[in-house]
mmCIF file of C-alpha atoms in Angstrom:
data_model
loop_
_atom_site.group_PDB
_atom_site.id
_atom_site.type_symbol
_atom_site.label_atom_id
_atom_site.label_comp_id
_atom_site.label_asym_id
_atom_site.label_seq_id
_atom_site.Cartn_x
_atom_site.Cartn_y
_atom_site.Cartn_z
ATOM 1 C CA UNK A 1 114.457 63.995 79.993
ATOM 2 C CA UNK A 2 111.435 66.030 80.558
ATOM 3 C CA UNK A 3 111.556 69.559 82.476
ATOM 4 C CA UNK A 4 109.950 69.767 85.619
ATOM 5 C CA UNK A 5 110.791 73.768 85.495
ATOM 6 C CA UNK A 6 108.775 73.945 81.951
ATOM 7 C CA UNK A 7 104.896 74.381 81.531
ATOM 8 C CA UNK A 8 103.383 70.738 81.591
ATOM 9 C CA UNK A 9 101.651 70.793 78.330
ATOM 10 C CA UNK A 10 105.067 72.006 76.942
ATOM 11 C CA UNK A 11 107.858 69.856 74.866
ATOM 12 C CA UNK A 12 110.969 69.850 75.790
ATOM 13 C CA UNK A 13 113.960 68.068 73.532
ATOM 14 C CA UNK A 14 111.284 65.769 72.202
ATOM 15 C CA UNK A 15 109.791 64.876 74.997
ATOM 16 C CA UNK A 16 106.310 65.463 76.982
ATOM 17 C CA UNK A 17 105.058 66.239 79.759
ATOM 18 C CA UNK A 18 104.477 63.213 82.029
ATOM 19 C CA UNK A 19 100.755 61.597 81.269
ATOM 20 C CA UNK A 20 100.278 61.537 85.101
ATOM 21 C CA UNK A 21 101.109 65.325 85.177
ATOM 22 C CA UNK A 22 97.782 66.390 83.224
ATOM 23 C CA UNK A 23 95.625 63.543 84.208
ATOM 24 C CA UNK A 24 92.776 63.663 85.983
ATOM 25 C CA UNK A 25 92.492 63.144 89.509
ATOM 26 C CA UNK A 26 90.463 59.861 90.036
ATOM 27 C CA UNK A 27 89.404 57.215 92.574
ATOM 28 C CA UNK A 28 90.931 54.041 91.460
ATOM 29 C CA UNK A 29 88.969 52.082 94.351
ATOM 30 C CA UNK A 30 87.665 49.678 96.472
ATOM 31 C CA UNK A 31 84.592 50.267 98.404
ATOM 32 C CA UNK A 32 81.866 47.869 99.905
ATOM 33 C CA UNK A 33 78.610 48.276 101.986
ATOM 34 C CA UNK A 34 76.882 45.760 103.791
ATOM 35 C CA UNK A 35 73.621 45.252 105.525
ATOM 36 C CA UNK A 36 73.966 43.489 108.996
ATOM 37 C CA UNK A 37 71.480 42.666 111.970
ATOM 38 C CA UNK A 38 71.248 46.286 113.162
ATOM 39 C CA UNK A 39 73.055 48.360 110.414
ATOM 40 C CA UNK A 40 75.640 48.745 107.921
ATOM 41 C CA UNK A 41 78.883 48.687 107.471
ATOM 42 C CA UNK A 42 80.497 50.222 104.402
ATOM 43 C CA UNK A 43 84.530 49.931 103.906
ATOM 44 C CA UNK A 44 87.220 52.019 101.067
ATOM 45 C CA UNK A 45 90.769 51.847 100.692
ATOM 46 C CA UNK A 46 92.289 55.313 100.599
ATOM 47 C CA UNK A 47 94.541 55.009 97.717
ATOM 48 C CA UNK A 48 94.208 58.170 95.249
ATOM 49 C CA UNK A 49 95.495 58.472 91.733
ATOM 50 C CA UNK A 50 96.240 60.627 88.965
ATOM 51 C CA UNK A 51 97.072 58.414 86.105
ATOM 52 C CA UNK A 52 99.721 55.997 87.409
ATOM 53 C CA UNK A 53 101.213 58.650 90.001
ATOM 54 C CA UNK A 54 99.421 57.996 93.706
ATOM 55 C CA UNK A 55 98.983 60.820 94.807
ATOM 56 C CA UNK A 56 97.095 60.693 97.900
ATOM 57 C CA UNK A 57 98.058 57.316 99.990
ATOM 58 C CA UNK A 58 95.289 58.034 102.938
ATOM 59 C CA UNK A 59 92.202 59.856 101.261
ATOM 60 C CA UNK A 60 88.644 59.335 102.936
ATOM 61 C CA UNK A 61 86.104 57.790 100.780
ATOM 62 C CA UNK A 62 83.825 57.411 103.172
ATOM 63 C CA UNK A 63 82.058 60.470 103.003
ATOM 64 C CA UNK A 64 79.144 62.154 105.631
ATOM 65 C CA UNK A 65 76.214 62.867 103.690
ATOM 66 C CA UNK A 66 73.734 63.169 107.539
ATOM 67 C CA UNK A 67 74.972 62.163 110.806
ATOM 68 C CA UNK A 68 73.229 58.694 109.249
ATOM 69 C CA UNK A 69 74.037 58.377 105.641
ATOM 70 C CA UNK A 70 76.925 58.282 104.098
ATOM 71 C CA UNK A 71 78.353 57.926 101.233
ATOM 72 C CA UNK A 72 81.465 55.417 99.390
ATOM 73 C CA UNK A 73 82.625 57.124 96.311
ATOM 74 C CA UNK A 74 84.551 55.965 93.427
ATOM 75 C CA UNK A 75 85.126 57.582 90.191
ATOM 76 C CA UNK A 76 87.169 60.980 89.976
ATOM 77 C CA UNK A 77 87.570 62.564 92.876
ATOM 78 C CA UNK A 78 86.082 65.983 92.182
ATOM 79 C CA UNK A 79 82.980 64.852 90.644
ATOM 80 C CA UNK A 80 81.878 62.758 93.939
ATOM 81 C CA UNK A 81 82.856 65.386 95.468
ATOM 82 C CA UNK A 82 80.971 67.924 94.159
ATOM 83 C CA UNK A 83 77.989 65.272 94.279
ATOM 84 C CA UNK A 84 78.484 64.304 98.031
ATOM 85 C CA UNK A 85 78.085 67.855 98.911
ATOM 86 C CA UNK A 86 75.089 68.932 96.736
ATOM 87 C CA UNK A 87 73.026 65.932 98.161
ATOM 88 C CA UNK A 88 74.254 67.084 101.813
ATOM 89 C CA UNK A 89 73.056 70.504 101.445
ATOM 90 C CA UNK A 90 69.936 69.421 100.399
ATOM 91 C CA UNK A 91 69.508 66.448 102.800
ATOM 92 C CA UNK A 92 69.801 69.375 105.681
ATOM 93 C CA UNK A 93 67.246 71.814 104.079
ATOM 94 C CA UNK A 94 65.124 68.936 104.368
ATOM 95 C CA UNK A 95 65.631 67.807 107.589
ATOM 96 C CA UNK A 96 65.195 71.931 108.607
ATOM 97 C CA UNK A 97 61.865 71.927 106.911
ATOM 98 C CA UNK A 98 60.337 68.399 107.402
ATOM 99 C CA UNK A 99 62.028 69.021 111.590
ATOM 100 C CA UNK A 100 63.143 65.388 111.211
ATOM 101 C CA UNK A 101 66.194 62.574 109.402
ATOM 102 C CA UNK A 102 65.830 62.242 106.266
ATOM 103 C CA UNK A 103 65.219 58.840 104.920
ATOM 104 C CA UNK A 104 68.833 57.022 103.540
ATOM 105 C CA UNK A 105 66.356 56.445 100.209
ATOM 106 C CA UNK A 106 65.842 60.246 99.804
ATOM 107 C CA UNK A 107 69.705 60.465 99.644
ATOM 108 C CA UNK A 108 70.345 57.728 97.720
ATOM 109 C CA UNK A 109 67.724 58.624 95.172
ATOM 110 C CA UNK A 110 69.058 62.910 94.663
ATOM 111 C CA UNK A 111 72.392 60.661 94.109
ATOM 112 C CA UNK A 112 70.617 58.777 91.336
ATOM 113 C CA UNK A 113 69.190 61.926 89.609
ATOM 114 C CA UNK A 114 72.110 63.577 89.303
ATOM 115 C CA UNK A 115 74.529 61.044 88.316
ATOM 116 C CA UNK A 116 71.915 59.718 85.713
ATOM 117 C CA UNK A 117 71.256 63.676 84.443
ATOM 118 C CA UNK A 118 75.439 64.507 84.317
ATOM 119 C CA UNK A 119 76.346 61.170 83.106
ATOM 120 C CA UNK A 120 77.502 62.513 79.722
ATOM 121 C CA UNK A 121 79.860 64.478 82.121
ATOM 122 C CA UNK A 122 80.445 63.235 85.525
ATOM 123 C CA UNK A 123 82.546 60.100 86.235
ATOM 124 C CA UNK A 124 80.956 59.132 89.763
ATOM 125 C CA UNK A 125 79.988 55.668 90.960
ATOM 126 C CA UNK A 126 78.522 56.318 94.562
ATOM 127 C CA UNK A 127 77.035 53.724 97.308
ATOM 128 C CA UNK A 128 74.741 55.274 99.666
ATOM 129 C CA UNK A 129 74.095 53.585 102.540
ATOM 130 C CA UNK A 130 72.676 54.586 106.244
ATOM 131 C CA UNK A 131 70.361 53.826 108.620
ATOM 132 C CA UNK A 132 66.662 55.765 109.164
ATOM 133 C CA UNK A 133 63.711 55.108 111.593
ATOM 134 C CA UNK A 134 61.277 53.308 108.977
ATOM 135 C CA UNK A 135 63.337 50.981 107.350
ATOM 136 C CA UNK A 136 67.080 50.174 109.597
ATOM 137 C CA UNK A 137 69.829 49.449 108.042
ATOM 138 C CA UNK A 138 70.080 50.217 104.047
ATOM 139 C CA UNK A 139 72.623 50.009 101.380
ATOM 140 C CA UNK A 140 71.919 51.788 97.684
ATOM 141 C CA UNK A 141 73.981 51.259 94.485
ATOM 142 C CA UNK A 142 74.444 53.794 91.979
ATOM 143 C CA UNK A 143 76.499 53.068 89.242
ATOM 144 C CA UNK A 144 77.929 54.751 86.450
ATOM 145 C CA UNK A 145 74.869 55.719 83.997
ATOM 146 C CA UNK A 146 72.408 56.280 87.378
ATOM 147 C CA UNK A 147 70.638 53.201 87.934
ATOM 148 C CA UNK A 148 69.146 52.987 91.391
ATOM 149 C CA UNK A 149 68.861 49.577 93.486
ATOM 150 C CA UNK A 150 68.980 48.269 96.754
ATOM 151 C CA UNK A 151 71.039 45.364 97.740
ATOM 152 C CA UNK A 152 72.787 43.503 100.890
ATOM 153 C CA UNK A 153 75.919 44.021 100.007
ATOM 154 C CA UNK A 154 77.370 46.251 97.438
ATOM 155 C CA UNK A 155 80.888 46.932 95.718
ATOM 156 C CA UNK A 156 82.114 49.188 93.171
ATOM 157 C CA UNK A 157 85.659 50.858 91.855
ATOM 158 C CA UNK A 158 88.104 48.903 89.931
ATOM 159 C CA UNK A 159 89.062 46.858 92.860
ATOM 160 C CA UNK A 160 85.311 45.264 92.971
ATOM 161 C CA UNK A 161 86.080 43.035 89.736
ATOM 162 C CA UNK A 162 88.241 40.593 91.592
ATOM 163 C CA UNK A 163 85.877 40.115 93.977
ATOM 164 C CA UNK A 164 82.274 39.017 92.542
ATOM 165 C CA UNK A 165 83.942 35.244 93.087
ATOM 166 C CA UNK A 166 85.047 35.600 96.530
ATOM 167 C CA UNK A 167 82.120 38.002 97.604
ATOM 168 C CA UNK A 168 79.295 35.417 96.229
ATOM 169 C CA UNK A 169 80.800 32.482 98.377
ATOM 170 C CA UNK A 170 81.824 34.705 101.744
ATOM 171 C CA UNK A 171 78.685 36.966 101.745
ATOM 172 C CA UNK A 172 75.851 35.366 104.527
ATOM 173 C CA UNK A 173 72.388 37.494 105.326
ATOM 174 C CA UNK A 174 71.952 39.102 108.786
ATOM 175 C CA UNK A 175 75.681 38.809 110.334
ATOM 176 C CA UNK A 176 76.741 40.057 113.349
ATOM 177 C CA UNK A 177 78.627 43.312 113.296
ATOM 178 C CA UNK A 178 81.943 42.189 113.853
ATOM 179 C CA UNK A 179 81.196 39.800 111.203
ATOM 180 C CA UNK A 180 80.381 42.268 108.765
ATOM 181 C CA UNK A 181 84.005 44.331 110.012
ATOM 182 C CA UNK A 182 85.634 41.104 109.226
ATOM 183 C CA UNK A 183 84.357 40.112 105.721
ATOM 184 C CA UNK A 184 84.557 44.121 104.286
ATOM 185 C CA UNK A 185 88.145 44.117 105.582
ATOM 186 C CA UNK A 186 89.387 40.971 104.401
ATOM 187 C CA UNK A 187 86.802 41.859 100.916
ATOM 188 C CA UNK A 188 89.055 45.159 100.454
ATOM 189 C CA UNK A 189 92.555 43.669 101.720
ATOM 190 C CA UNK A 190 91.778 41.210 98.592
ATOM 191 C CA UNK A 191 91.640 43.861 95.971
ATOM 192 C CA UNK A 192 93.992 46.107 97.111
ATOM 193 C CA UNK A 193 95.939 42.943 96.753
ATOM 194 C CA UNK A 194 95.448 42.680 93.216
ATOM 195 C CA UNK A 195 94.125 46.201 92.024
ATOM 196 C CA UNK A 196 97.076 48.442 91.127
ATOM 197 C CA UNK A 197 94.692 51.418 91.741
ATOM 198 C CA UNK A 198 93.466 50.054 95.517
ATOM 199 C CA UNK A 199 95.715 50.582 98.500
ATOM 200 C CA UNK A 200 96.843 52.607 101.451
ATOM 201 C CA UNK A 201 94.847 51.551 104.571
ATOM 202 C CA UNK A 202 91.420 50.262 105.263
ATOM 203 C CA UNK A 203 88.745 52.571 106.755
ATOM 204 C CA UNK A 204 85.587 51.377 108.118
ATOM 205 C CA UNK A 205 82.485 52.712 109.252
ATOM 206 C CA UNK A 206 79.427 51.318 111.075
ATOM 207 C CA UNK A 207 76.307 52.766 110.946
ATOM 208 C CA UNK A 208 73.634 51.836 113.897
ATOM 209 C CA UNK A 209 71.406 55.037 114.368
ATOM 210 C CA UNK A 210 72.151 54.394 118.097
ATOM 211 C CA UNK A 211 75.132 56.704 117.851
ATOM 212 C CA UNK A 212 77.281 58.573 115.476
ATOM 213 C CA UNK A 213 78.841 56.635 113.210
ATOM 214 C CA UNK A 214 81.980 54.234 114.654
ATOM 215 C CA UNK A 215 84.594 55.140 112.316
ATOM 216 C CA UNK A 216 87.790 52.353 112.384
ATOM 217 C CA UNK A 217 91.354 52.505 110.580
ATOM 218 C CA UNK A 218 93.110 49.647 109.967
ATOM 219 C CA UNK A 219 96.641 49.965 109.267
ATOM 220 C CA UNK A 220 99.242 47.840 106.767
ATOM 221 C CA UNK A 221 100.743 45.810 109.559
ATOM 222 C CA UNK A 222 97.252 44.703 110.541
ATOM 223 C CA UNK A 223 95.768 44.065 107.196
ATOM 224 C CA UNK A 224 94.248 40.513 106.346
ATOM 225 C CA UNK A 225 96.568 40.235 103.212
ATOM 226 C CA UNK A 226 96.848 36.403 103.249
ATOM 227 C CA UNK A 227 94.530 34.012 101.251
ATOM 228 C CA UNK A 228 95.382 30.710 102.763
ATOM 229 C CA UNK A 229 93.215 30.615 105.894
ATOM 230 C CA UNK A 230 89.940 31.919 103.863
ATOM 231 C CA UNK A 231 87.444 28.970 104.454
#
């Protein structure tokens, strides 16, 4: 049996360390923006992981960027991070100089640039998504690599690939906003099904530019976990 008492990259009677002791700290995740009639809604599951060892069961992935952006981040943990923050600090030396919001583009874009420049050495996958005075409601998708697009509805983390099915038939243009609370809950409560690396609870957010964002927590005993009444 291995030593908790000895140094983790040690040997001990012929056996090492733990893989989950050394491993990075990632975001095995679920997360999902929408567009709706008004805003967005973007959703995560808070289950963290290092390795196969959880070892955060209610992290925040929803992450303020502007009182009107935000970001969903997937990936490891410190590099989105790291990435959330530099775009924030920047995002509010521009709002100090131009004496207005930025644009949810301008953030999604400085999220582009520097996941496309570090991705030799970042593992971030990041959907930006807000709400700004020219354009409403917007959701951004930067994957892996740093390509840049817009889209309706967006999903990443390993939780998103058992969802492209169930996503393409549920997904309708311009819903209401509880419909949009609805379909990213029951959307995430479907991976975290399934996805060994999705769990924990279900945060939401809702993003109007009327107030602050609405930030909601739904907890295991409410969770949408059952498939048969999905029309």
């Amino acid at each position: 049996m291995w030593n908790k008492d000895y140094n983790v990259n040690a040997y001990h009677g012929g056996v090492e360390a733990p893989d989950w002791l050394t491993a990075k700290h990632s975001c095995g995740t679920t997360i999902i923006a929408v567009e709706f009639d008004g805003g967005v809604v973007i959703g995560a599951d808070s289950r963290s992981s290092t390795g196969a060892y959880v070892a955060n069961r209610v992290a925040d992935k929803l992450t303020r960027v502007t009182d009107n952006i935000y970001c969903c981040r997937s990936g490891s943990a410190a590099d989105t991070q790291a990435i959330s923050d530099f775009v924030s600090y920047n995002l509010d030396l521009q709002r100090m100089e131009l004496g207005e919001e930025p644009l949810v583009y301008s953030g999604a874009k400085l999220f582009q640039e520097l996941v496309y420049s570090y991705r030799d050495s970042l593992t971030a996958g990041i959907i930006c998504a807000g709400w700004d005075r020219k354009k409403g409601g917007q959701v951004y998708c930067i994957p892996l690599g740093g390509m840049l697009m817009r889209q309706k509805m967006a999903m990443g983390g390993s939780g998103s690939t058992y969802l492209y099915g169930h996503m393409d038939n549920q997904f309708k243009e311009n819903m209401t906003k509880k419909e949009a609370m609805d379909f990213v809950t029951r959307a995430i409560c479907h991976a975290m099904a399934r996805d060994g690396s999705s769990g924990g609870v279900v945060r939401l957010g809702v993003i109007t530019g009327e107030a602050p964002i609405e930030r909601h927590v739904i907890y295991g005993k409410d969770l949408p976990y059952l498939t048969s009444d999905v029309k």
